[in-house]
Short mmCIF file of C-alpha atoms in Angstrom, two decimals:
data_model
loop_
_atom_site.label_atom_id
_atom_site.label_comp_id
_atom_site.label_asym_id
_atom_site.label_seq_id
_atom_site.Cartn_x
_atom_site.Cartn_y
_atom_site.Cartn_z
CA MET A 1206 111.30 132.12 -24.36
CA LYS A 1207 108.68 131.83 -26.85
CA GLU A 1208 105.03 131.23 -25.78
CA ASN A 1209 104.62 127.35 -24.99
CA GLN A 1210 108.42 126.77 -25.73
CA ILE A 1211 110.24 124.24 -23.66
CA ILE A 1212 113.89 124.37 -23.29
CA ILE A 1213 115.43 121.14 -22.02
CA GLY A 1214 119.21 120.91 -20.99
CA LEU A 1215 121.09 117.57 -21.23
CA TRP A 1216 124.15 116.68 -19.20
CA GLY A 1217 126.37 113.60 -19.28
CA LEU A 1218 125.20 112.64 -22.77
CA THR A 1219 127.30 112.85 -25.93
CA PHE A 1220 126.46 112.14 -29.56
CA ASN A 1221 130.00 112.38 -31.11
CA SER A 1222 132.09 110.13 -28.80
CA GLY A 1223 134.15 107.30 -29.78
CA ASN A 1224 132.35 105.45 -27.07
CA MET A 1225 129.37 103.93 -28.78
CA GLY A 1226 127.71 103.10 -25.57
CA CYS A 1227 127.66 106.79 -24.58
CA ASN A 1228 126.32 107.61 -27.88
CA ALA A 1229 123.67 105.05 -27.72
CA LEU A 1230 122.33 106.36 -24.25
CA SER A 1231 122.17 109.90 -25.77
CA HIS A 1232 120.34 108.78 -28.95
CA SER A 1233 117.90 106.65 -26.83
CA PHE A 1234 117.03 109.49 -24.35
CA LEU A 1235 116.49 111.90 -27.42
CA ASP A 1236 114.06 109.33 -28.80
CA ILE A 1237 112.13 109.62 -25.65
CA ILE A 1238 112.04 113.42 -25.92
CA ASN A 1239 110.88 112.97 -29.38
CA ARG A 1240 108.08 110.73 -28.35
CA ILE A 1241 106.53 113.05 -25.70
CA ALA A 1242 107.57 116.39 -27.09
CA LYS A 1243 104.99 119.08 -27.86
CA LYS A 1244 105.76 121.85 -30.32
CA ASN A 1245 108.69 124.24 -29.69
CA THR A 1246 110.96 122.09 -27.93
CA ILE A 1247 114.58 123.12 -27.73
CA VAL A 1248 117.29 120.93 -26.47
CA TYR A 1249 120.75 122.12 -25.42
CA VAL A 1250 123.51 119.32 -25.24
CA PHE A 1251 125.96 120.47 -22.62
CA PHE A 1252 129.46 119.08 -22.92
CA GLN A 1253 133.19 119.95 -22.74
CA GLY A 1254 134.66 120.15 -26.22
CA THR A 1255 133.81 121.70 -29.49
CA ASN A 1256 130.48 121.99 -31.05
CA PHE A 1257 129.35 119.62 -33.46
CA ASP A 1258 126.62 119.51 -36.27
CA THR A 1259 123.11 118.58 -34.83
CA THR A 1260 121.04 118.82 -38.08
CA LEU A 1261 120.50 115.01 -38.16
CA LEU A 1262 119.12 115.17 -34.50
CA ASN A 1263 116.41 117.49 -35.18
CA SER A 1264 112.72 116.40 -35.54
CA GLU A 1265 109.41 117.81 -36.34
CA HIS A 1266 108.99 119.26 -32.72
CA VAL A 1267 112.46 119.18 -31.35
CA THR A 1268 115.55 121.30 -32.14
CA VAL A 1269 118.86 120.26 -30.83
CA PHE A 1270 121.74 122.78 -30.18
CA SER A 1271 125.34 121.90 -29.40
CA SER A 1272 126.38 123.80 -26.43
CA ALA A 1273 130.11 123.08 -25.75
CA TYR A 1274 132.16 124.93 -23.10
CA ASN A 1275 135.69 125.42 -22.05
CA PRO A 1276 136.03 124.82 -18.40
CA ARG A 1277 139.26 127.05 -18.47
CA SER A 1278 137.61 129.99 -19.97
CA LEU A 1279 135.65 132.29 -17.38
CA LYS A 1280 133.72 133.81 -20.54
CA SER A 1281 132.69 130.28 -21.67
CA ILE A 1282 131.45 129.38 -18.26
CA LYS A 1283 129.52 132.53 -18.11
CA GLY A 1284 127.84 131.73 -21.38
CA LEU A 1285 127.15 128.19 -20.13
CA ILE A 1286 125.37 129.53 -17.13
CA ASP A 1287 123.32 131.86 -19.13
CA ARG A 1288 122.18 129.02 -21.17
CA ILE A 1289 121.27 126.79 -18.11
CA LYS A 1290 119.10 129.74 -16.70
CA LYS A 1291 117.15 129.44 -20.05
CA CYS A 1292 116.30 125.82 -19.42
CA ASN A 1293 113.09 124.77 -17.98
CA ILE A 1294 114.57 121.49 -16.94
CA CYS A 1295 117.87 119.67 -17.15
CA PHE A 1296 118.53 116.04 -17.30
CA ASP A 1297 121.80 114.45 -16.29
CA PHE A 1298 122.89 110.85 -17.00
CA THR A 1299 126.77 111.14 -16.06
CA ALA A 1300 127.29 108.75 -19.03
CA GLY A 1301 125.23 106.06 -17.22
CA ASP A 1302 127.88 104.76 -14.84
CA SER A 1303 130.22 107.88 -14.01
CA PHE A 1304 128.35 109.39 -11.00
CA SER A 1305 130.96 107.64 -8.94
CA ASP A 1306 134.66 107.97 -7.90
CA ILE A 1307 135.42 104.61 -9.32
CA TYR A 1308 137.28 106.39 -12.32
CA GLY A 1309 138.97 108.78 -10.08
CA LEU A 1310 137.93 111.56 -7.76
CA LYS A 1311 138.99 114.57 -9.95
CA GLY A 1312 136.50 113.47 -12.96
CA PHE A 1313 133.85 112.88 -10.30
CA LEU A 1314 134.26 116.46 -8.80
CA LYS A 1315 134.22 117.98 -12.25
CA THR A 1316 130.95 116.58 -13.40
CA SER A 1317 129.55 117.15 -9.94
CA LEU A 1318 130.28 120.97 -10.29
CA PHE A 1319 128.13 121.14 -13.35
CA LYS A 1320 125.32 119.25 -11.62
CA ILE A 1321 125.43 121.89 -8.95
CA LEU A 1322 125.51 124.75 -11.35
CA SER A 1323 122.30 123.29 -12.96
CA ILE A 1324 120.58 122.69 -9.48
CA SER A 1325 121.40 126.45 -8.76
CA HIS A 1326 120.26 127.96 -12.10
CA CYS A 1327 117.67 125.78 -13.47
CA ASP A 1328 114.05 125.48 -12.54
CA LYS A 1329 114.29 121.50 -12.49
CA PHE A 1330 117.20 119.23 -12.26
CA VAL A 1331 116.70 115.40 -12.80
CA LEU A 1332 119.23 112.50 -12.29
CA GLY A 1333 118.29 110.23 -15.02
CA PRO A 1334 118.38 106.42 -14.76
CA GLN A 1335 122.03 105.57 -14.22
CA THR A 1336 124.35 103.73 -11.77
CA TYR A 1337 124.99 105.41 -8.27
CA GLY A 1338 128.32 104.81 -6.68
CA PRO A 1339 130.39 103.38 -5.32
CA TYR A 1340 131.58 106.40 -3.58
CA TYR A 1341 134.88 105.29 -1.97
CA SER A 1342 136.00 108.71 -0.52
CA HIS A 1343 134.26 110.83 2.18
CA ILE A 1344 134.45 113.79 -0.30
CA ALA A 1345 132.46 111.81 -2.92
CA GLN A 1346 129.88 110.72 -0.52
CA THR A 1347 129.25 114.30 0.80
CA VAL A 1348 128.91 115.77 -2.78
CA ALA A 1349 126.72 112.86 -4.05
CA ARG A 1350 124.40 113.18 -1.18
CA TYR A 1351 123.98 116.87 -1.50
CA ILE A 1352 123.43 116.54 -5.28
CA ILE A 1353 120.69 113.80 -5.03
CA LYS A 1354 119.04 115.61 -2.03
CA LYS A 1355 118.81 118.92 -4.13
CA SER A 1356 117.58 117.25 -7.32
CA THR A 1357 114.07 117.68 -8.35
CA TYR A 1358 114.00 114.17 -9.04
CA ALA A 1359 116.54 111.22 -9.05
CA CYS A 1360 116.23 107.66 -10.23
CA ALA A 1361 118.34 104.67 -10.86
CA ARG A 1362 118.60 102.12 -13.66
CA ASP A 1363 119.11 99.18 -11.06
CA GLU A 1364 117.84 98.07 -7.78
CA GLN A 1365 121.18 97.59 -6.44
CA SER A 1366 122.11 101.37 -6.92
CA ALA A 1367 118.86 102.40 -5.44
CA GLN A 1368 119.51 100.20 -2.25
CA TYR A 1369 122.97 101.57 -2.12
CA ILE A 1370 121.66 105.18 -1.92
CA LYS A 1371 119.01 104.12 0.79
CA ASP A 1372 121.66 102.43 2.93
CA LEU A 1373 124.34 105.20 2.48
CA PHE A 1374 122.07 108.21 2.62
CA ASN A 1375 118.69 107.10 3.68
CA ILE A 1376 117.16 108.60 0.36
CA ASP A 1377 114.61 106.61 -1.51
CA ILE A 1378 114.95 106.80 -5.32
CA ASP A 1379 112.70 105.28 -8.12
CA VAL A 1380 114.23 102.51 -10.29
CA PHE A 1381 113.63 102.15 -14.09
CA THR A 1382 116.39 100.73 -16.41
CA ASP A 1383 118.96 101.83 -19.00
CA VAL A 1384 117.37 103.90 -21.64
CA ALA A 1385 120.00 102.47 -24.18
CA PHE A 1386 117.66 99.52 -24.55
CA LEU A 1387 115.47 101.78 -26.88
CA LEU A 1388 118.17 102.33 -29.38
CA PRO A 1389 116.74 101.73 -32.80
CA TYR A 1390 118.34 99.23 -35.08
CA ASN A 1391 118.00 97.39 -38.56
CA ASN A 1392 119.14 93.89 -39.06
CA ASN A 1393 120.04 93.86 -42.72
CA HIS A 1394 121.24 90.26 -42.67
CA THR A 1395 124.54 91.03 -44.49
CA ILE A 1396 126.45 88.32 -42.89
CA ASP A 1397 125.84 85.16 -44.85
CA THR A 1398 126.77 82.11 -43.07
CA SER A 1399 125.26 78.78 -41.93
CA ARG A 1400 127.17 78.53 -38.77
CA ILE A 1401 126.20 80.05 -35.39
CA LYS A 1402 127.74 83.46 -35.33
CA VAL A 1403 129.50 84.46 -32.25
CA GLY A 1404 130.62 88.01 -31.37
CA ILE A 1405 133.20 88.81 -28.84
CA ASN A 1406 133.50 92.60 -27.70
CA VAL A 1407 137.01 93.05 -26.13
CA SER A 1408 137.48 96.05 -23.90
CA GLY A 1409 140.69 97.93 -24.69
CA LEU A 1410 140.57 99.29 -21.26
CA LEU A 1411 140.40 95.87 -19.62
CA TRP A 1412 142.97 94.48 -21.95
CA ASN A 1413 145.42 97.19 -20.78
CA GLY A 1414 144.68 96.86 -17.26
CA GLY A 1415 142.76 100.04 -16.78
CA TYR A 1416 143.74 103.62 -16.82
CA ASN A 1417 146.57 103.04 -14.45
CA GLN A 1418 147.60 99.82 -16.53
CA ASN A 1419 147.79 97.89 -13.30
CA ASN A 1420 144.37 96.07 -12.85
CA GLN A 1421 142.58 99.23 -11.90
CA PHE A 1422 139.22 97.54 -11.72
CA ASP A 1423 140.61 94.52 -9.30
CA LEU A 1424 139.90 91.83 -11.67
CA THR A 1425 140.24 88.37 -10.24
CA LEU A 1426 140.81 86.75 -13.64
CA ASP A 1427 143.58 87.21 -16.27
CA TYR A 1428 141.55 88.95 -18.84
CA ARG A 1429 143.95 88.45 -21.71
CA ARG A 1430 143.89 84.64 -20.97
CA TYR A 1431 140.05 84.54 -20.55
CA ILE A 1432 139.62 86.19 -24.05
CA ASN A 1433 142.07 83.98 -25.92
CA GLU A 1434 140.96 80.70 -24.30
CA VAL A 1435 137.26 81.45 -25.13
CA ALA A 1436 138.20 82.56 -28.73
CA ARG A 1437 140.22 79.44 -29.23
CA TYR A 1438 137.38 77.21 -28.00
CA ILE A 1439 134.88 79.02 -30.49
CA ILE A 1440 137.30 78.89 -33.43
CA ASN A 1441 138.09 75.19 -33.06
CA ASP A 1442 134.52 74.27 -32.87
CA SER A 1443 132.94 74.03 -36.53
CA ARG A 1444 129.56 74.82 -35.32
CA TYR A 1445 130.56 78.48 -34.74
CA GLU A 1446 131.87 81.33 -36.67
CA LEU A 1447 133.85 84.15 -34.55
CA PHE A 1448 133.74 87.77 -34.82
CA PHE A 1449 135.44 90.47 -32.91
CA ILE A 1450 133.40 93.55 -32.30
CA PRO A 1451 134.85 96.83 -30.75
CA HIS A 1452 132.47 99.10 -29.18
CA VAL A 1453 134.73 102.11 -28.16
CA ILE A 1454 136.63 103.31 -31.14
CA THR A 1455 138.92 106.28 -31.32
CA PRO A 1456 140.07 106.48 -35.01
CA ASN A 1457 142.37 109.39 -34.46
CA ASN A 1458 144.10 108.01 -31.43
CA MET A 1459 144.78 104.23 -32.09
CA THR A 1460 147.16 104.06 -29.06
CA ASN A 1461 144.40 105.25 -26.54
CA ILE A 1462 144.13 102.54 -23.95
CA GLU A 1463 140.29 102.77 -24.08
CA ASN A 1464 140.23 101.84 -27.77
CA ASP A 1465 138.80 98.46 -28.42
CA TYR A 1466 139.44 98.47 -32.28
CA PRO A 1467 143.20 97.75 -32.15
CA VAL A 1468 142.75 94.66 -29.72
CA CYS A 1469 139.97 93.29 -31.66
CA LEU A 1470 141.77 93.65 -35.03
CA GLU A 1471 144.93 92.06 -33.77
CA LEU A 1472 142.90 89.13 -32.30
CA SER A 1473 140.99 88.75 -35.51
CA GLN A 1474 144.21 88.36 -37.50
CA SER A 1475 145.58 85.85 -34.89
CA TYR A 1476 142.35 83.86 -35.13
CA THR A 1477 141.87 84.26 -38.97
CA CYS A 1478 138.45 85.61 -38.33
CA LEU A 1479 136.30 88.79 -38.95
CA CYS A 1480 136.69 92.05 -37.14
CA SER A 1481 133.79 94.49 -37.53
CA PRO A 1482 134.05 97.71 -39.18
CA LYS A 1483 134.98 100.99 -37.24
CA PHE A 1484 131.41 102.08 -36.49
CA SER A 1485 130.79 105.84 -36.56
CA ASN A 1486 127.62 105.80 -34.62
CA PRO A 1487 125.76 103.33 -32.07
CA ILE A 1488 123.10 102.47 -34.60
CA GLN A 1489 125.64 101.02 -37.03
CA ALA A 1490 127.16 99.15 -34.09
CA LYS A 1491 123.72 97.79 -33.01
CA ASN A 1492 123.06 96.78 -36.55
CA TYR A 1493 126.01 94.71 -36.78
CA ILE A 1494 125.68 93.13 -33.30
CA SER A 1495 121.94 92.25 -34.17
CA GLU A 1496 123.51 89.82 -36.84
CA MET A 1497 125.04 87.67 -34.22
CA ASP A 1498 123.48 84.53 -32.70
CA LEU A 1499 125.53 85.01 -29.45
CA PHE A 1500 127.40 87.78 -28.03
CA ILE A 1501 130.03 88.03 -25.32
CA GLY A 1502 130.73 91.53 -24.16
CA SER A 1503 132.80 93.51 -21.64
CA ARG A 1504 131.37 96.96 -22.64
CA MET A 1505 127.98 97.15 -21.00
CA HIS A 1506 126.20 99.12 -23.63
CA ALA A 1507 127.54 96.72 -26.21
CA THR A 1508 125.69 93.82 -24.30
CA ILE A 1509 122.55 96.13 -24.00
CA GLY A 1510 122.73 96.43 -27.81
CA ALA A 1511 122.87 92.63 -28.23
CA PHE A 1512 120.34 91.95 -25.49
CA SER A 1513 117.78 94.35 -26.92
CA SER A 1514 118.09 93.00 -30.41
CA GLY A 1515 117.44 89.37 -29.35
CA VAL A 1516 120.89 88.13 -29.53
CA ALA A 1517 121.81 85.64 -26.83
CA THR A 1518 124.17 87.71 -24.34
CA ILE A 1519 126.85 86.86 -22.06
CA PRO A 1520 127.92 90.16 -20.21
CA VAL A 1521 131.48 90.14 -18.68
CA SER A 1522 131.28 92.19 -15.61
CA TYR A 1523 134.00 94.39 -14.37
CA SER A 1524 131.93 96.59 -12.22
CA ARG A 1525 128.65 95.99 -10.08
CA LYS A 1526 126.75 98.14 -12.73
CA PHE A 1527 126.46 94.88 -14.73
CA GLU A 1528 124.89 92.75 -11.96
CA GLY A 1529 122.91 95.80 -10.94
CA LEU A 1530 121.25 96.30 -14.20
CA TYR A 1531 120.78 92.77 -15.37
CA HIS A 1532 119.82 91.22 -12.09
CA SER A 1533 116.97 93.85 -11.69
CA LEU A 1534 115.65 92.37 -15.06
CA GLY A 1535 115.81 88.79 -13.77
CA TYR A 1536 118.79 87.91 -16.03
CA GLU A 1537 121.56 85.66 -14.23
CA TYR A 1538 123.82 84.71 -17.04
CA LEU A 1539 126.73 86.89 -16.36
CA VAL A 1540 130.57 86.31 -15.92
CA ASN A 1541 131.77 88.34 -12.93
CA ALA A 1542 135.42 89.27 -13.57
CA ARG A 1543 135.87 90.65 -9.96
CA VAL A 1544 134.70 87.36 -8.35
CA MET A 1545 135.60 84.49 -10.65
CA ASP A 1546 139.22 83.12 -11.37
CA THR A 1547 140.14 82.72 -14.96
CA ASP A 1548 139.22 78.91 -15.09
CA LYS A 1549 135.82 79.39 -13.44
CA ALA A 1550 135.30 82.38 -15.80
CA ILE A 1551 136.10 80.29 -18.84
CA ALA A 1552 134.12 77.23 -17.78
CA THR A 1553 131.01 79.47 -17.08
CA THR A 1554 131.40 81.21 -20.43
CA LEU A 1555 131.39 77.76 -22.32
CA GLU A 1556 128.60 76.55 -20.45
CA TYR A 1557 126.46 79.54 -21.50
CA ILE A 1558 127.69 79.33 -24.96
CA ASN A 1559 126.46 75.83 -25.32
CA LYS A 1560 123.00 76.83 -23.95
CA TYR A 1561 122.47 80.05 -25.71
CA VAL A 1562 119.09 79.15 -26.87
CA GLU A 1563 118.07 79.16 -23.11
CA LEU A 1564 119.64 82.52 -22.72
CA LYS A 1565 117.54 83.85 -25.64
CA ARG A 1566 114.31 82.70 -23.95
CA VAL A 1567 115.20 84.47 -20.71
CA GLN A 1568 116.14 87.30 -22.47
CA ALA A 1569 112.91 87.62 -24.35
CA ASP A 1570 111.00 87.54 -20.92
CA SER A 1571 113.54 90.16 -19.50
CA MET A 1572 112.68 92.60 -22.34
CA LYS A 1573 108.98 92.68 -21.46
CA SER A 1574 110.16 94.10 -18.09
CA VAL A 1575 112.38 96.58 -19.88
CA ASN A 1576 109.82 97.96 -21.98
CA ALA A 1577 107.42 98.39 -19.21
CA LYS A 1578 110.03 100.16 -17.01
CA LEU A 1579 110.89 102.49 -20.02
CA ASP A 1580 107.18 103.25 -20.76
CA SER A 1581 107.00 104.35 -17.16
CA PHE A 1582 109.97 106.49 -17.35
CA ALA A 1583 108.97 108.17 -20.42
CA GLN A 1584 105.66 109.00 -18.57
CA LYS A 1585 107.54 110.42 -15.75
CA CYS A 1586 109.48 112.59 -18.04
CA ARG A 1587 106.38 113.93 -19.80
CA ASP A 1588 105.11 114.81 -16.08
CA LEU A 1589 108.44 116.45 -15.14
CA ILE A 1590 108.58 118.40 -18.32
CA TYR A 1591 105.19 119.69 -18.61
CA THR A 1592 103.73 119.92 -15.11
CA SER A 1593 103.58 123.39 -13.82
CA ILE A 1594 105.29 124.80 -16.92
CA ILE A 1595 102.42 124.94 -19.70
CA GLU A 1596 99.63 122.94 -18.27
#
């Protein structure tokens, strides 16, 4: 390592995913690193897959390297461990919500293995602001407890997660918020209309019933009926103009059940309204979302993009991560798809639509809390990176 050079490893972050939310999280945390970085900062982005061009991610003091690995290759894993050993510190975000067995135990254990490798081979390992749990299996609970206790530092993005860890493991962790609120954007005012613009983000995953296509997330409402009824109300009211906006886009696999785009496109054709373009990066997505007056979203990071760009936002929750995040900010205008029945969800959504100006006012107050929390997190990162390394 060169004199005064810092090497930072990033886990659970991606810059080239079809999931704009995961990309948003990554770009936003890199922005924090750029803000606090001193000279000669190297960033390794660790992920399973193939390497990608990082040229556009580099800045004056920060050089980013794509560090892909193949979990089926011992040579690749050995090379990965060698790079981990070079790091002064590793940050892990687990894509914001995947440090849980809610999406399956196999995926949880796979990501946990690489956390343990970093704990074993890196000077410092940090669990960044994210959702913790739920951990349904005893195995997941045992592994999660070990990782949290062995981490140099762990923090959550919501009070609910922190309380969950306190109750389950008797471990106290700090609370900040989701760093994706920091994602930059530019409202170019490209959509010219005198009507109130309402964007609906439809989750392909929920539309298709989850990965098992059998209501995997235990929704208490009929998601397809809910979306159609809300869209029908908006399209039939002359005050509004309707847009469908996907946030997970896999252009090379249009049949992927996670892909929002085919569903949004089909619905836009059914209701004779616009579907947004296939975004190639999260900033493009946020730019488009920022043009809305009101946004109804089932992808949490799509709602964060709306919320942080001043758009009245109605999150449609399929996981406690929604309530955990937004309630920590004093924002209560959510539609809980695991508690409400379809009629209640529709009625609540229509109520919120008709008082969207109030939502915007509450959001503005919430964003003051967001900015304060993320300033504190940036300072904590600065301390973690530089204390006992250079200074």
